[in-house]
Amino acid sequence: MNKTNHHSGFFAVVKRECGILVSRPLYLFTALIFPLFALFFMTTIFGNGMIDSIPVGIVDEDNSTMSRDIERLCSAVPEIRVTEKFSNTAEARDALLSKKIYGYLIIPHDFQKDVEANRNTTLTLCYHYAFLSVGSEVMQGFLNALRIIAVAPLQQTTDFLGIDDETLETLASPISIAAHPLYNPALNYSSYLTFPYFWVLFQILILLNIAYSFGMDFKDIRKTRECLKAGNNKMLNVVFGKLTPYILIFTAIAIFADVLMFDIMDFDLHANIVSIIAVCFLFIMATCSVSLFLFSIYPNLPIIISFISMFGSLGATFAGVTFPVNAMYPIFEKLSLLFPIRHFVVITDYLRYESHAFLYCWKSVLILISFNILIIIASLLLKLRMKN
């Protein structure tokens, strides 16, 4: 009989929470519509995933045939596109600072004469490196173009000596580098950024939704008693009953996101898609647990919403997507263990890129599961507050 009452109390709270979700558009928007919009946004923001045709400039102080050849070579590589030609470096620097261009090449006076006379000469490359990814692409684009120019002074000599082009290339660059970009050979930014960035944003939405849902019921004693009455005066019924609709909605969104990214958009995935869906579910549970626990410590809705927003934003840093966590100061590396998003990124990175992922990430899996203990602790804290 008690077991029946327990189940009926749980389902009564679930039914009540579903009614709140349907009756209040704000709840449905933040729990369903906005996450789907975030998914659409993150899957389209990077375009085709490649950084190409970055605007750059040329400061041509030589105005020779060779300088015009250099300009054409720079325009031919896919990474950069020559959009501006300057007469002096001051104009080029102003254009760089105003972000009309992201780099410029300086061709000095008498450049062609110096090359033809076999005298040392220098091509100066300046590029905006405050944006690391753009700066590296600009540098690589210019170097790809200038690599051809670098062997030009040797061309006439080797032709006279009867040396073929392959030998010339060996003389100009005796060390050959074989580069094999592992796991993302197309150098596609979308492939490795879209998935974690969506989940970084999604975890903030989960944190806020759960805290707000509980805050709206526990800030008013009348609503709290109503909620407890529906749950047969058992706090666990209330907690799990209120969490269940959100967990189901978030899990449905997670499944849709995984199918979209790994089946339709064909992102790299070395594991079965079911395994990554399971990890997403564990992460959703862990994030809900953290949000509920933080609320239970200090159930003042405005303050806890502010704190949870800060917590979610820090999670974006500690996820290790843009900067490796093990390169941070040791105290911050340890602090990152308190964020479910960190363990989620570690696990999913292995699932996406390694065939034997569990050998390397089982600790993160256990930590992610252990976050669920916070639900029990939060239930006890909320129960104690009700008694007081």
Coordinates of C-alpha atoms in Angstrom, one line a residue:
M1 CA 0.0 0.0 0.0
N2 CA 2.9 2.4 0.9
K3 CA 4.6 1.5 -2.3
T4 CA 1.4 2.4 -4.3
N5 CA 1.1 5.7 -2.4
H6 CA 4.8 6.4 -3.1
H7 CA 4.3 5.8 -6.8
S8 CA 1.1 7.8 -6.9
G9 CA 2.8 10.7 -5.2
F10 CA 5.6 10.7 -7.7
F11 CA 3.3 10.6 -10.7
A12 CA 1.1 13.3 -9.2
V13 CA 4.1 15.6 -9.0
V14 CA 5.1 14.7 -12.6
K15 CA 1.5 15.5 -13.7
R16 CA 1.6 18.8 -11.8
E17 CA 4.9 19.8 -13.3
C18 CA 3.8 18.9 -16.9
G19 CA 0.7 21.1 -16.3
I20 CA 3.0 24.0 -15.3
L21 CA 5.2 23.5 -18.4
V22 CA 2.2 23.6 -20.7
S23 CA 0.4 26.5 -19.0
R24 CA 3.4 28.8 -18.9
P25 CA 5.0 29.6 -22.3
L26 CA 8.2 30.8 -20.6
Y27 CA 8.9 27.3 -19.2
L28 CA 8.3 25.6 -22.5
F29 CA 10.4 28.2 -24.3
T30 CA 13.4 27.9 -22.1
A31 CA 13.2 24.1 -21.8
L32 CA 12.5 23.2 -25.4
I33 CA 12.4 26.0 -27.9
F34 CA 15.5 27.9 -26.9
P35 CA 17.7 24.7 -26.7
L36 CA 16.5 23.8 -30.2
F37 CA 17.3 27.3 -31.4
A38 CA 20.8 27.0 -29.8
L39 CA 21.3 23.7 -31.7
F40 CA 20.3 25.3 -35.0
F41 CA 22.6 28.2 -34.2
M42 CA 25.6 26.1 -33.3
T43 CA 25.3 23.8 -36.3
T44 CA 25.2 26.7 -38.8
I45 CA 27.4 29.3 -37.3
F46 CA 30.7 27.9 -38.7
G47 CA 29.4 27.6 -42.2
N48 CA 31.3 25.0 -44.1
G49 CA 33.8 24.7 -41.2
M50 CA 36.7 26.1 -43.1
I51 CA 38.5 29.5 -42.7
D52 CA 39.3 30.7 -46.2
S53 CA 39.6 33.9 -48.3
I54 CA 40.7 35.9 -45.3
P55 CA 41.2 39.5 -46.4
V56 CA 44.8 40.6 -46.5
G57 CA 46.9 43.4 -48.1
I58 CA 50.1 44.0 -50.0
V59 CA 52.5 46.9 -49.4
D60 CA 54.3 47.0 -52.7
E61 CA 57.2 49.4 -52.5
D62 CA 59.0 47.8 -55.5
N63 CA 56.3 47.9 -58.2
S64 CA 58.2 45.3 -60.2
T65 CA 57.2 42.3 -62.3
M66 CA 58.2 40.0 -59.4
S67 CA 56.2 41.9 -56.9
R68 CA 53.1 41.6 -59.0
D69 CA 53.8 37.9 -59.4
I70 CA 53.9 37.7 -55.6
E71 CA 50.5 39.4 -55.4
R72 CA 49.0 36.9 -57.8
L73 CA 50.5 33.9 -55.9
C74 CA 49.1 35.2 -52.6
S75 CA 45.7 35.5 -54.2
A76 CA 45.9 32.0 -55.5
V77 CA 46.1 30.2 -52.2
P78 CA 42.7 29.4 -50.6
E79 CA 43.4 30.6 -47.1
I80 CA 43.9 34.3 -48.0
R81 CA 42.5 36.8 -50.5
V82 CA 44.3 40.1 -51.4
T83 CA 41.7 42.8 -51.1
E84 CA 43.9 45.9 -50.5
K85 CA 47.1 47.3 -52.0
F86 CA 49.0 50.0 -50.1
S87 CA 51.7 52.4 -51.0
N88 CA 53.1 52.5 -47.4
T89 CA 53.1 50.6 -44.2
A90 CA 51.2 53.3 -42.2
E91 CA 48.1 52.7 -44.4
A92 CA 48.4 49.0 -44.1
R93 CA 48.7 49.2 -40.3
D94 CA 45.6 51.4 -40.0
A95 CA 43.7 48.8 -42.1
L96 CA 44.9 46.0 -39.9
L97 CA 43.9 47.8 -36.7
S98 CA 40.5 48.6 -38.1
K99 CA 40.2 44.9 -39.1
K100 CA 39.6 45.6 -42.8
I101 CA 42.4 43.2 -43.3
Y102 CA 44.0 40.6 -41.0
G103 CA 47.6 40.7 -42.4
Y104 CA 49.8 42.4 -44.9
L105 CA 53.0 41.6 -46.8
I106 CA 55.7 44.2 -47.3
I107 CA 57.7 44.0 -50.5
P108 CA 60.7 46.4 -50.1
H109 CA 62.3 48.7 -52.6
D110 CA 64.6 47.1 -55.2
F111 CA 63.3 43.6 -54.3
Q112 CA 63.5 42.3 -57.8
K113 CA 67.0 43.8 -58.4
D114 CA 68.3 42.3 -55.2
V115 CA 66.9 38.8 -56.1
E116 CA 68.3 38.9 -59.6
A117 CA 71.7 40.0 -58.2
N118 CA 71.6 37.2 -55.6
R119 CA 71.7 39.7 -52.8
N120 CA 70.0 39.0 -49.4
T121 CA 66.6 40.6 -49.2
T122 CA 63.6 40.3 -46.8
L123 CA 59.9 40.1 -47.2
T124 CA 58.1 41.2 -44.0
L125 CA 54.9 39.7 -43.0
C126 CA 52.6 41.3 -40.4
Y127 CA 49.4 39.7 -39.2
H128 CA 46.7 40.1 -36.5
Y129 CA 47.4 37.4 -33.9
A130 CA 44.9 38.5 -31.3
F131 CA 42.6 36.0 -33.1
L132 CA 44.7 32.9 -32.9
S133 CA 42.9 30.8 -35.5
V134 CA 42.7 33.6 -38.0
G135 CA 46.3 34.6 -37.4
S136 CA 47.6 31.1 -38.0
E137 CA 45.6 30.7 -41.2
V138 CA 46.9 34.0 -42.5
M139 CA 50.5 33.1 -41.7
Q140 CA 50.0 29.6 -43.3
G141 CA 48.5 31.2 -46.4
F142 CA 51.3 33.6 -46.9
L143 CA 54.0 30.9 -46.3
N144 CA 52.4 28.6 -48.8
A145 CA 52.5 31.4 -51.4
L146 CA 56.1 32.5 -50.5
R147 CA 57.5 29.0 -50.5
I148 CA 57.3 29.2 -54.3
I149 CA 59.1 32.6 -54.3
A150 CA 61.9 31.2 -52.0
V151 CA 63.2 28.9 -54.7
A152 CA 63.0 31.4 -57.5
P153 CA 66.6 32.7 -57.1
L154 CA 67.9 29.2 -57.5
Q155 CA 65.9 28.5 -60.6
Q156 CA 68.2 30.1 -63.2
T157 CA 71.3 28.5 -61.7
T158 CA 69.8 25.0 -61.5
D159 CA 68.5 25.3 -65.1
F160 CA 72.0 26.2 -66.3
L161 CA 73.4 23.2 -64.4
G162 CA 70.7 20.9 -65.7
I163 CA 69.2 20.1 -62.2
D164 CA 65.6 19.1 -62.3
D165 CA 62.8 20.6 -60.3
E166 CA 62.6 17.7 -57.8
T167 CA 66.3 18.1 -56.9
L168 CA 65.8 21.9 -56.7
E169 CA 63.0 21.4 -54.2
T170 CA 65.3 19.1 -52.2
L171 CA 68.1 21.6 -52.2
A172 CA 65.8 24.5 -51.2
S173 CA 64.1 22.5 -48.4
P174 CA 66.3 19.5 -47.4
I175 CA 64.0 18.4 -44.6
S176 CA 60.6 17.2 -45.8
I177 CA 57.8 17.3 -43.3
A178 CA 55.0 14.8 -43.6
A179 CA 52.0 16.3 -41.8
H180 CA 49.0 14.0 -41.0
P181 CA 46.3 15.9 -39.0
L182 CA 44.7 13.1 -37.0
Y183 CA 41.0 12.8 -36.3
N184 CA 40.2 16.0 -38.3
P185 CA 42.1 15.7 -41.6
A186 CA 39.9 18.3 -43.4
L187 CA 40.8 20.9 -40.7
N188 CA 37.1 21.5 -40.3
Y189 CA 36.4 23.9 -37.4
S190 CA 32.8 22.9 -37.2
S191 CA 33.7 19.2 -36.7
Y192 CA 35.4 19.7 -33.4
L193 CA 33.8 22.9 -32.1
T194 CA 30.0 22.6 -32.8
F195 CA 29.4 19.5 -30.6
P196 CA 31.1 20.7 -27.4
Y197 CA 30.0 24.3 -27.8
F198 CA 26.4 23.3 -28.1
W199 CA 26.7 21.3 -24.8
V200 CA 28.4 24.1 -23.1
L201 CA 25.5 26.3 -23.9
F202 CA 23.0 23.6 -23.2
Q203 CA 24.4 23.0 -19.7
I204 CA 23.7 26.6 -18.8
L205 CA 20.1 26.2 -19.9
I206 CA 19.7 23.0 -17.9
L207 CA 21.2 24.6 -14.8
L208 CA 18.9 27.7 -15.1
N209 CA 15.7 25.7 -15.9
I210 CA 16.1 23.3 -12.9
A211 CA 16.9 26.1 -10.4
Y212 CA 14.1 28.3 -11.7
S213 CA 11.6 25.4 -11.6
F214 CA 12.3 24.6 -8.0
G215 CA 12.7 28.2 -7.0
M216 CA 9.2 29.1 -8.2
D217 CA 7.7 26.4 -6.0
F218 CA 9.9 26.8 -2.9
K219 CA 9.8 30.6 -2.7
D220 CA 6.1 30.5 -1.8
I221 CA 5.1 28.4 1.3
R222 CA 1.7 27.8 -0.2
K223 CA 3.1 26.4 -3.4
T224 CA 5.6 24.3 -1.5
R225 CA 2.8 22.7 0.6
E226 CA 0.8 22.1 -2.5
C227 CA 3.8 20.4 -4.1
L228 CA 4.4 18.3 -1.0
K229 CA 0.8 17.3 -0.8
A230 CA 0.9 16.1 -4.3
G231 CA 4.0 14.1 -3.5
N232 CA 2.4 12.5 -0.4
N233 CA 4.6 14.6 1.9
K234 CA 7.7 12.8 0.6
M235 CA 10.5 15.1 -0.6
L236 CA 12.0 12.5 -2.9
N237 CA 8.7 12.3 -4.7
V238 CA 8.7 16.0 -5.1
V239 CA 12.3 16.2 -6.3
F240 CA 12.2 13.3 -8.8
G241 CA 8.7 14.2 -9.9
K242 CA 9.7 17.8 -10.8
L243 CA 13.0 16.6 -12.4
T244 CA 11.4 13.9 -14.6
P245 CA 9.7 16.1 -17.3
Y246 CA 12.8 18.2 -17.7
I247 CA 15.1 15.2 -18.0
L248 CA 12.8 13.6 -20.6
I249 CA 12.7 16.9 -22.6
F250 CA 16.5 17.4 -22.4
T251 CA 17.2 13.8 -23.3
A252 CA 14.9 14.0 -26.4
I253 CA 16.8 17.2 -27.5
A254 CA 20.1 15.3 -26.8
I255 CA 19.1 12.4 -29.0
F256 CA 18.0 14.7 -31.8
A257 CA 21.3 16.7 -31.5
D258 CA 23.4 13.5 -31.7
V259 CA 21.5 12.1 -34.7
L260 CA 21.8 15.5 -36.4
M261 CA 25.5 15.9 -35.9
F262 CA 26.8 12.3 -36.3
D263 CA 24.3 10.9 -38.8
I264 CA 23.2 13.9 -40.9
M265 CA 26.2 16.2 -40.6
D266 CA 28.5 13.2 -40.5
F267 CA 30.9 14.4 -37.8
D268 CA 33.6 11.9 -36.8
L269 CA 32.4 9.3 -34.3
H270 CA 34.4 6.1 -33.6
A271 CA 32.0 4.7 -31.1
N272 CA 28.4 3.6 -31.5
I273 CA 25.9 6.5 -31.4
V274 CA 24.0 4.8 -28.6
S275 CA 27.0 5.1 -26.3
I276 CA 27.3 8.9 -26.9
I277 CA 23.5 9.2 -26.2
A278 CA 24.0 7.3 -23.0
V279 CA 26.8 9.7 -22.0
C280 CA 24.6 12.7 -22.9
F281 CA 21.9 11.3 -20.5
L282 CA 24.5 10.9 -17.7
F283 CA 25.6 14.5 -18.3
I284 CA 22.0 15.8 -18.2
M285 CA 21.4 13.9 -14.9
A286 CA 24.6 15.2 -13.4
T287 CA 23.9 18.8 -14.4
C288 CA 20.3 18.6 -13.0
S289 CA 21.8 17.3 -9.8
V290 CA 24.3 20.1 -9.5
S291 CA 21.6 22.8 -10.2
L292 CA 19.3 21.3 -7.6
F293 CA 22.1 21.0 -5.0
L294 CA 23.2 24.6 -5.5
F295 CA 19.6 25.7 -5.1
S296 CA 19.2 23.6 -1.9
I297 CA 22.2 25.3 -0.2
Y298 CA 20.7 28.7 -0.6
P299 CA 17.2 28.7 -2.0
N300 CA 16.9 32.4 -2.8
L301 CA 15.9 32.5 -6.4
P302 CA 17.4 35.8 -7.7
I303 CA 20.8 35.1 -6.0
I304 CA 21.0 31.5 -6.9
I305 CA 20.1 32.2 -10.6
S306 CA 23.0 34.7 -10.7
F307 CA 25.4 32.2 -9.1
I308 CA 24.3 29.4 -11.4
S309 CA 24.8 31.6 -14.4
M310 CA 28.4 32.3 -13.2
F311 CA 28.9 28.6 -12.6
G312 CA 27.7 27.7 -16.1
S313 CA 29.9 30.3 -17.6
L314 CA 33.0 29.0 -15.7
G315 CA 32.1 25.6 -17.0
A316 CA 32.6 26.9 -20.5
T317 CA 36.2 27.7 -19.6
F318 CA 36.8 24.5 -17.6
A319 CA 35.4 22.3 -20.4
G320 CA 38.8 22.5 -22.0
V321 CA 37.5 23.1 -25.5
T322 CA 39.5 26.2 -26.4
F323 CA 42.3 25.9 -23.9
P324 CA 43.7 22.7 -22.4
V325 CA 42.8 22.2 -18.8
N326 CA 46.2 20.6 -18.0
A327 CA 47.9 23.8 -19.1
M328 CA 46.1 25.8 -16.5
Y329 CA 47.5 26.4 -13.0
P330 CA 47.2 23.2 -10.9
I331 CA 44.5 24.6 -8.6
F332 CA 42.2 25.4 -11.6
E333 CA 42.9 22.0 -13.1
K334 CA 41.6 20.4 -9.9
L335 CA 38.7 22.9 -9.7
S336 CA 37.6 21.7 -13.1
L337 CA 36.7 18.3 -11.6
L338 CA 33.6 20.0 -10.0
F339 CA 32.1 20.8 -13.3
P340 CA 30.1 18.0 -15.1
I341 CA 30.8 19.6 -18.5
R342 CA 34.5 18.9 -18.0
H343 CA 34.0 15.1 -17.6
F344 CA 31.5 15.1 -20.5
V345 CA 33.9 16.7 -22.9
V346 CA 36.7 14.3 -21.8
I347 CA 34.4 11.2 -22.4
T348 CA 32.9 12.4 -25.7
D349 CA 36.3 13.4 -27.1
Y350 CA 37.5 9.8 -26.6
L351 CA 34.2 8.4 -28.0
R352 CA 34.5 10.6 -31.0
Y353 CA 38.2 10.0 -31.8
E354 CA 39.3 6.7 -30.2
S355 CA 38.1 3.1 -30.8
H356 CA 38.9 1.9 -27.2
A357 CA 37.6 5.0 -25.4
F358 CA 36.5 3.4 -22.1
L359 CA 40.1 2.4 -21.3
Y360 CA 41.0 6.1 -21.0
C361 CA 37.9 7.8 -19.7
W362 CA 36.3 5.4 -17.1
K363 CA 37.3 7.7 -14.2
S364 CA 35.3 10.6 -15.8
V365 CA 32.3 8.2 -16.3
L366 CA 32.3 7.3 -12.7
I367 CA 32.6 10.9 -11.6
L368 CA 29.8 11.9 -13.9
I369 CA 27.6 9.1 -12.3
S370 CA 28.6 10.1 -8.8
F371 CA 27.1 13.6 -9.3
N372 CA 23.7 12.0 -8.9
I373 CA 24.4 11.6 -5.2
L374 CA 23.8 15.3 -5.0
I375 CA 20.0 14.7 -5.6
I376 CA 19.7 12.8 -2.4
I377 CA 21.7 15.4 -0.5
A378 CA 19.6 18.2 -1.9
S379 CA 16.4 16.4 -1.0
L380 CA 17.6 16.1 2.6
L381 CA 18.6 19.8 2.7
L382 CA 15.3 20.9 1.4
K383 CA 13.5 18.7 3.9
L384 CA 15.4 20.2 6.8
R385 CA 14.6 23.7 5.6
M386 CA 10.9 22.7 5.5
K387 CA 11.0 21.6 9.1
N388 CA 12.7 24.8 10.2

